[in-house]
Coordinates of C-alpha atoms (C1' of nucleotides) in Angstrom, one line a residue:
Chain A
M17 CA 114.1 38.8 58.9
D18 CA 111.5 40.1 56.5
I19 CA 112.2 43.8 57.0
A20 CA 109.3 44.8 54.7
A21 CA 106.9 42.9 56.8
V22 CA 108.2 44.3 60.0
L23 CA 108.0 47.9 58.7
R24 CA 104.4 47.3 57.5
E25 CA 103.4 45.6 60.7
N26 CA 104.5 48.7 62.5
G27 CA 102.7 51.1 60.2
Y28 CA 105.8 52.3 58.3
K29 CA 106.0 52.3 54.6
V30 CA 108.3 50.2 52.7
T31 CA 110.7 52.3 50.7
P32 CA 113.8 51.6 48.6
Q33 CA 115.8 53.8 51.2
R34 CA 114.7 51.7 54.1
L35 CA 115.4 48.4 52.3
A36 CA 118.8 49.7 51.1
V37 CA 119.8 50.6 54.7
Y38 CA 118.7 47.2 55.9
E39 CA 120.5 45.4 53.2
V40 CA 123.8 47.2 53.8
V41 CA 123.8 47.0 57.6
N42 CA 122.0 43.7 58.3
N43 CA 124.6 41.1 59.3
N44 CA 127.1 43.9 59.7
T45 CA 129.1 43.3 62.7
T46 CA 131.2 46.5 62.7
H47 CA 128.7 48.5 64.8
P48 CA 128.7 51.4 62.3
N49 CA 127.5 54.9 63.0
A50 CA 125.2 56.9 60.8
E51 CA 128.1 58.3 58.8
A52 CA 129.6 54.9 58.2
I53 CA 126.2 53.5 57.0
Y54 CA 125.9 56.5 54.7
K55 CA 129.3 55.9 53.2
E56 CA 128.6 52.3 52.7
L57 CA 125.4 53.1 50.9
Q58 CA 127.0 55.6 48.6
P59 CA 128.4 53.4 45.9
K60 CA 125.3 51.3 45.4
Y61 CA 122.7 53.8 46.4
P62 CA 124.0 57.3 45.6
F63 CA 120.6 58.8 46.0
M64 CA 120.5 58.3 49.7
S65 CA 120.8 61.2 52.0
L66 CA 122.4 61.2 55.5
A67 CA 119.2 62.6 57.0
T68 CA 117.3 59.6 55.7
V69 CA 119.9 57.3 57.3
Y70 CA 119.3 58.9 60.6
K71 CA 115.6 58.8 60.2
T72 CA 115.6 55.2 59.1
M73 CA 117.9 54.1 61.9
E74 CA 115.6 55.9 64.4
I75 CA 112.7 53.9 63.1
F76 CA 114.7 50.7 63.1
A77 CA 115.7 51.3 66.7
K78 CA 112.0 51.9 67.6
I79 CA 110.8 48.7 66.1
G80 CA 113.6 46.6 67.4
V81 CA 115.6 46.0 64.3
V82 CA 118.7 47.5 65.7
Q83 CA 119.9 48.6 69.1
V84 CA 121.8 51.9 69.7
L85 CA 125.1 51.6 71.4
Q86 CA 126.6 53.8 74.1
C87 CA 130.3 53.6 73.2
E88 CA 131.9 56.4 75.3
E89 CA 132.3 58.0 71.9
D90 CA 130.4 60.9 70.4
A91 CA 128.5 59.3 67.6
H92 CA 125.8 56.7 68.1
R93 CA 126.7 53.2 66.8
Y94 CA 124.0 50.8 65.8
D95 CA 124.0 47.0 66.3
F96 CA 121.9 44.6 64.4
N97 CA 122.2 42.1 67.2
T98 CA 119.4 43.3 69.3
K99 CA 120.0 40.7 72.0
P100 CA 121.1 42.8 75.0
H101 CA 124.9 42.6 75.3
A102 CA 127.9 44.9 76.1
H103 CA 130.5 46.3 73.9
I104 CA 134.2 46.9 74.1
R105 CA 135.9 49.5 71.9
C106 CA 139.5 49.7 71.1
T107 CA 140.7 53.2 71.9
R108 CA 143.3 52.8 69.2
C109 CA 141.5 51.6 66.1
N110 CA 137.9 52.1 67.3
R111 CA 137.0 48.5 66.6
V112 CA 134.0 47.5 68.6
M113 CA 133.3 43.9 69.8
D114 CA 130.5 42.3 71.6
V115 CA 130.7 41.1 75.2
D116 CA 128.3 39.0 77.1
V117 CA 127.5 40.1 80.6
E118 CA 124.7 39.1 83.1
R119 CA 122.7 42.2 82.7
D120 CA 119.9 40.8 84.8
K121 CA 122.2 40.5 87.8
L122 CA 123.4 44.0 87.4
A123 CA 119.9 45.2 87.1
D124 CA 118.9 43.5 90.3
L125 CA 121.9 45.0 92.1
A126 CA 121.0 48.5 90.8
Q127 CA 117.4 48.0 91.8
T128 CA 118.3 46.9 95.3
Q129 CA 120.7 49.7 95.9
T130 CA 118.7 52.6 94.6
G131 CA 115.1 51.7 94.6
Y132 CA 114.9 52.6 90.9
R133 CA 112.8 50.4 88.6
V134 CA 115.6 49.6 86.2
D135 CA 114.7 49.8 82.5
S136 CA 118.1 49.6 80.8
V137 CA 121.4 48.2 81.6
N138 CA 124.3 49.7 79.7
V139 CA 127.8 48.2 79.9
S140 CA 130.7 49.3 77.9
F141 CA 134.4 48.9 78.0
T142 CA 137.3 50.5 76.4
G143 CA 140.7 48.9 75.9
I144 CA 143.2 47.9 73.4
C145 CA 142.3 45.1 71.1
A146 CA 144.5 42.1 70.5
E147 CA 145.7 43.3 67.1
C148 CA 146.7 46.8 68.4
Q149 CA 148.4 45.2 71.4
N150 CA 150.6 43.3 69.0
E151 CA 151.4 46.4 67.0
E152 CA 152.1 48.4 70.1
T153 CA 155.7 47.6 70.6
G154 CA 157.9 50.3 69.3
C155 CA 154.9 52.2 67.9
Q156 CA 153.6 55.3 69.4
N157 CA 150.0 55.4 70.4
E158 CA 148.0 57.6 67.9
K159 CA 145.5 58.5 70.6
E160 CA 148.0 60.0 72.9
N161 CA 147.3 63.6 73.7
Chain B
M19 CA 141.0 68.3 99.4
D20 CA 143.3 71.3 98.8
I21 CA 142.5 71.9 95.2
A22 CA 144.9 74.9 95.0
A23 CA 147.8 72.5 95.9
V24 CA 146.6 69.8 93.5
L25 CA 146.5 72.3 90.7
R26 CA 150.0 73.6 91.5
E27 CA 151.3 70.1 91.8
N28 CA 150.1 69.3 88.3
G29 CA 151.5 72.5 86.9
Y30 CA 148.4 74.4 86.7
K31 CA 147.8 78.0 87.9
V32 CA 145.4 78.7 90.7
T33 CA 142.8 81.1 89.4
P34 CA 139.6 82.5 90.9
Q35 CA 137.6 80.7 88.2
R36 CA 139.1 77.3 89.1
L37 CA 138.5 77.8 92.7
A38 CA 134.9 79.0 92.0
V39 CA 134.2 75.9 90.0
Y40 CA 135.6 73.7 92.7
E41 CA 133.7 75.4 95.5
V42 CA 130.4 75.2 93.7
V43 CA 130.6 71.5 92.6
N44 CA 132.7 70.0 95.3
N45 CA 130.4 67.8 97.5
N46 CA 127.7 68.2 94.9
T47 CA 126.0 65.0 94.4
T48 CA 123.7 65.9 91.6
H49 CA 126.2 64.9 88.8
P50 CA 125.9 68.2 87.1
N51 CA 126.8 68.9 83.4
A52 CA 128.7 71.9 82.3
E53 CA 125.7 74.0 81.7
A54 CA 124.4 73.2 85.2
I55 CA 127.7 74.1 86.7
Y56 CA 127.7 77.3 84.8
K57 CA 124.3 78.2 85.9
E58 CA 125.1 77.4 89.6
L59 CA 128.1 79.7 89.3
Q60 CA 126.2 82.6 87.8
P61 CA 124.7 84.2 91.0
K62 CA 127.9 84.3 92.9
Y63 CA 130.4 84.4 90.1
P64 CA 128.8 86.2 87.2
F65 CA 132.2 86.8 85.5
M66 CA 132.5 83.0 84.6
S67 CA 132.1 81.9 81.1
L68 CA 130.9 78.6 79.9
A69 CA 134.0 77.9 77.9
T70 CA 136.0 78.3 81.1
V71 CA 133.8 75.8 82.8
Y72 CA 134.5 73.3 80.1
K73 CA 138.2 74.0 80.2
T74 CA 138.3 73.8 84.0
M75 CA 136.3 70.5 84.1
E76 CA 138.7 69.0 81.5
I77 CA 141.6 69.9 83.7
F78 CA 139.7 68.6 86.8
A79 CA 139.1 65.3 84.9
K80 CA 142.8 65.1 83.9
I81 CA 144.1 65.5 87.4
G82 CA 141.5 63.1 88.9
V83 CA 139.4 65.7 90.7
V84 CA 136.3 64.6 88.9
Q85 CA 135.2 61.7 86.8
V86 CA 133.2 62.1 83.6
L87 CA 130.1 60.1 83.4
Q88 CA 128.5 58.4 80.5
C89 CA 124.8 58.6 81.2
E90 CA 123.1 57.6 78.0
E91 CA 122.4 61.2 77.6
D92 CA 123.8 63.9 75.3
A93 CA 125.7 66.0 77.7
H94 CA 128.6 64.9 79.9
R95 CA 128.1 64.8 83.6
Y96 CA 130.8 65.2 86.2
D97 CA 131.1 63.4 89.4
F98 CA 133.3 64.5 92.3
N99 CA 133.2 61.0 93.6
T100 CA 136.2 59.7 91.6
K101 CA 136.0 56.1 93.0
P102 CA 135.0 54.0 90.1
H103 CA 131.2 53.4 90.3
A104 CA 128.2 53.1 88.1
H105 CA 125.2 55.4 87.7
I106 CA 121.6 55.1 87.2
R107 CA 119.5 57.9 85.7
C108 CA 115.8 58.4 86.1
T109 CA 114.4 58.9 82.6
R110 CA 111.6 60.9 84.0
C111 CA 113.4 63.4 86.2
N112 CA 117.0 62.9 85.1
R113 CA 118.1 62.5 88.7
V114 CA 121.3 60.4 88.8
M115 CA 122.4 58.1 91.6
D116 CA 125.4 56.1 92.2
V117 CA 125.5 52.3 92.1
D118 CA 128.4 50.1 93.2
V119 CA 129.2 47.3 90.8
E120 CA 132.1 44.8 90.7
R121 CA 133.9 46.4 87.9
D122 CA 137.0 44.2 88.2
K123 CA 134.9 41.1 87.5
L124 CA 133.4 42.7 84.5
A125 CA 136.7 43.7 83.3
D126 CA 138.1 40.2 83.7
L127 CA 135.1 38.9 81.8
A128 CA 135.5 41.2 78.9
Q129 CA 139.2 40.6 78.7
T130 CA 138.7 36.8 78.6
Q131 CA 136.0 37.0 76.0
T132 CA 137.6 39.4 73.6
G133 CA 141.3 39.4 74.2
Y134 CA 141.3 43.2 74.7
R135 CA 143.4 44.8 77.4
V136 CA 140.6 46.5 79.3
D137 CA 141.2 50.1 80.3
S138 CA 137.9 51.3 81.4
V139 CA 134.6 49.8 82.5
N140 CA 131.5 51.9 82.1
V141 CA 128.2 50.6 83.6
S142 CA 125.1 52.7 83.5
F143 CA 121.5 52.1 84.1
T144 CA 118.3 53.9 83.3
G145 CA 115.0 53.5 85.1
I146 CA 112.5 55.3 87.1
C147 CA 113.5 56.5 90.6
A148 CA 111.4 55.8 93.7
E149 CA 110.0 59.2 93.7
C150 CA 108.8 59.2 90.2
Q151 CA 107.4 55.7 90.6
N152 CA 105.2 57.1 93.4
E153 CA 104.0 60.0 91.3
E154 CA 103.3 57.6 88.3
T155 CA 99.9 56.6 89.2
G156 CA 97.3 58.6 87.2
C157 CA 100.0 60.8 85.9
Q158 CA 101.2 60.7 82.3
N159 CA 104.8 60.0 81.7
E160 CA 106.3 63.2 80.4
K161 CA 109.0 61.4 78.4
E162 CA 106.5 59.2 76.4
N163 CA 106.9 59.9 72.7
Chain C
dG20 C1' 157.6 90.4 82.4
dT21 C1' 156.0 86.2 80.6
dG22 C1' 153.4 82.5 79.6
dA23 C1' 149.2 80.5 81.1
dG24 C1' 144.3 81.4 81.7
dT25 C1' 140.2 83.9 80.4
dG26 C1' 136.1 85.3 77.7
dC27 C1' 134.0 86.1 73.6
dA28 C1' 132.3 84.7 69.4
dA29 C1' 132.9 81.7 65.8
dA30 C1' 133.5 76.9 64.4
dC31 C1' 132.9 72.2 65.2
dG32 C1' 130.7 67.3 64.9
dC33 C1' 126.7 64.9 65.3
dT34 C1' 121.9 65.1 65.0
dT35 C1' 117.3 67.0 64.1
dT36 C1' 114.1 69.8 61.7
dG37 C1' 111.3 72.6 58.2
dC38 C1' 109.6 72.4 54.0
dA39 C1' 108.8 71.6 49.3
dT40 C1' 109.0 67.5 46.4
dT41 C1' 108.3 62.6 45.6
dC42 C1' 106.4 58.2 46.3
dA43 C1' 104.0 54.1 48.5
dT44 C1' 99.7 52.9 49.3
Chain D
dA19 C1' 94.8 61.3 45.8
dT20 C1' 96.6 61.4 50.1
dG21 C1' 99.6 61.2 53.7
dA22 C1' 104.0 59.6 54.7
dA23 C1' 108.9 59.6 53.3
dT24 C1' 112.6 61.9 51.1
dG25 C1' 116.4 65.3 50.3
dC26 C1' 118.2 69.4 51.0
dA27 C1' 119.8 73.1 53.6
dA28 C1' 119.5 75.2 57.8
dA29 C1' 119.3 75.0 62.7
dG30 C1' 120.1 72.7 67.0
dC31 C1' 122.9 71.0 70.7
dG32 C1' 126.9 70.2 73.5
dT33 C1' 131.6 71.1 73.0
dT34 C1' 135.9 73.1 71.3
dT35 C1' 138.9 76.6 69.4
dG36 C1' 141.2 81.0 67.8
dC37 C1' 142.6 85.0 69.5
dA38 C1' 143.2 89.3 71.9
dC39 C1' 143.1 90.6 76.7
dT40 C1' 144.2 89.7 81.6
dC41 C1' 146.3 87.8 85.3
dA42 C1' 149.0 84.4 88.4
dC43 C1' 153.4 83.6 89.0

DNA sequence: GTGAGTGCAAACGCTTTGCATTCAT
DNA sequence: ATGAATGCAAAGCGTTTGCACTCAC
């Protein structure tokens, strides 16, 4: 994707900051939040501010470059896969993975039941990832209260 | 439900504050957040503090008296219907309604795809409720940016 | 009487905003 | 040269916490 062109098409200026954010998080499959993006930028782009990351991600979301996840977590996470899909988060290590669900079917169901015109379908799961399941034996769960 | 008994069974003391919260939000179908609960308590129970509402709702969630919703919104909302179900929020008036979805099927799907042991399934929708759809004609959408 | 619960205010984490400065156009 | 974008610090929001006081048991 030519991010510069997409920005221009949408009336946004092409700045080093925006290119830097795109460069760092494009093809990133870890579903980072703003803080993570900021930290990842630090070594190569120490001039970046966290506020700019937020502002940039807001624009990226608006022009469809990323989607914002609802992960049953406090901080937003961003996904460069903008195809609608669901996510599952490991409550132990916070790793997030994609899940494909039939969103259209769910939307139809909701529309039929409630009469709402459905605009967005958000599906998320939490669980324990395969890796953490392996480590679980004899190991106390860090997340226990 | 005998909330006093449930509290005692779980080792929590029965206080006027906890009874007041339960009285006000039990059978409440508006999926209120902490602030809304606080405000609803004010006239009848002006002694209540917001912090206590939070603390009480946390306990209620822990002992299964309420469930906490993820509504693609900033503030938590609470639901006294603890049967697992999904929600749809109107982006115009913020009204929230219940939706029944086959969560088990979704959980199986996620488990198969990712290998995670699925602990929770969260489904939420946004849309425009029937009422707001009616009002929509010739009326600018308040939520438009 | 004792420990749990309360209320206040302060702190918190994530996010947004105001504003002077800088930069893309 | 002009308006948009940046960076900083401060404010904002919903939420949690520390602590002295109060109350259910």
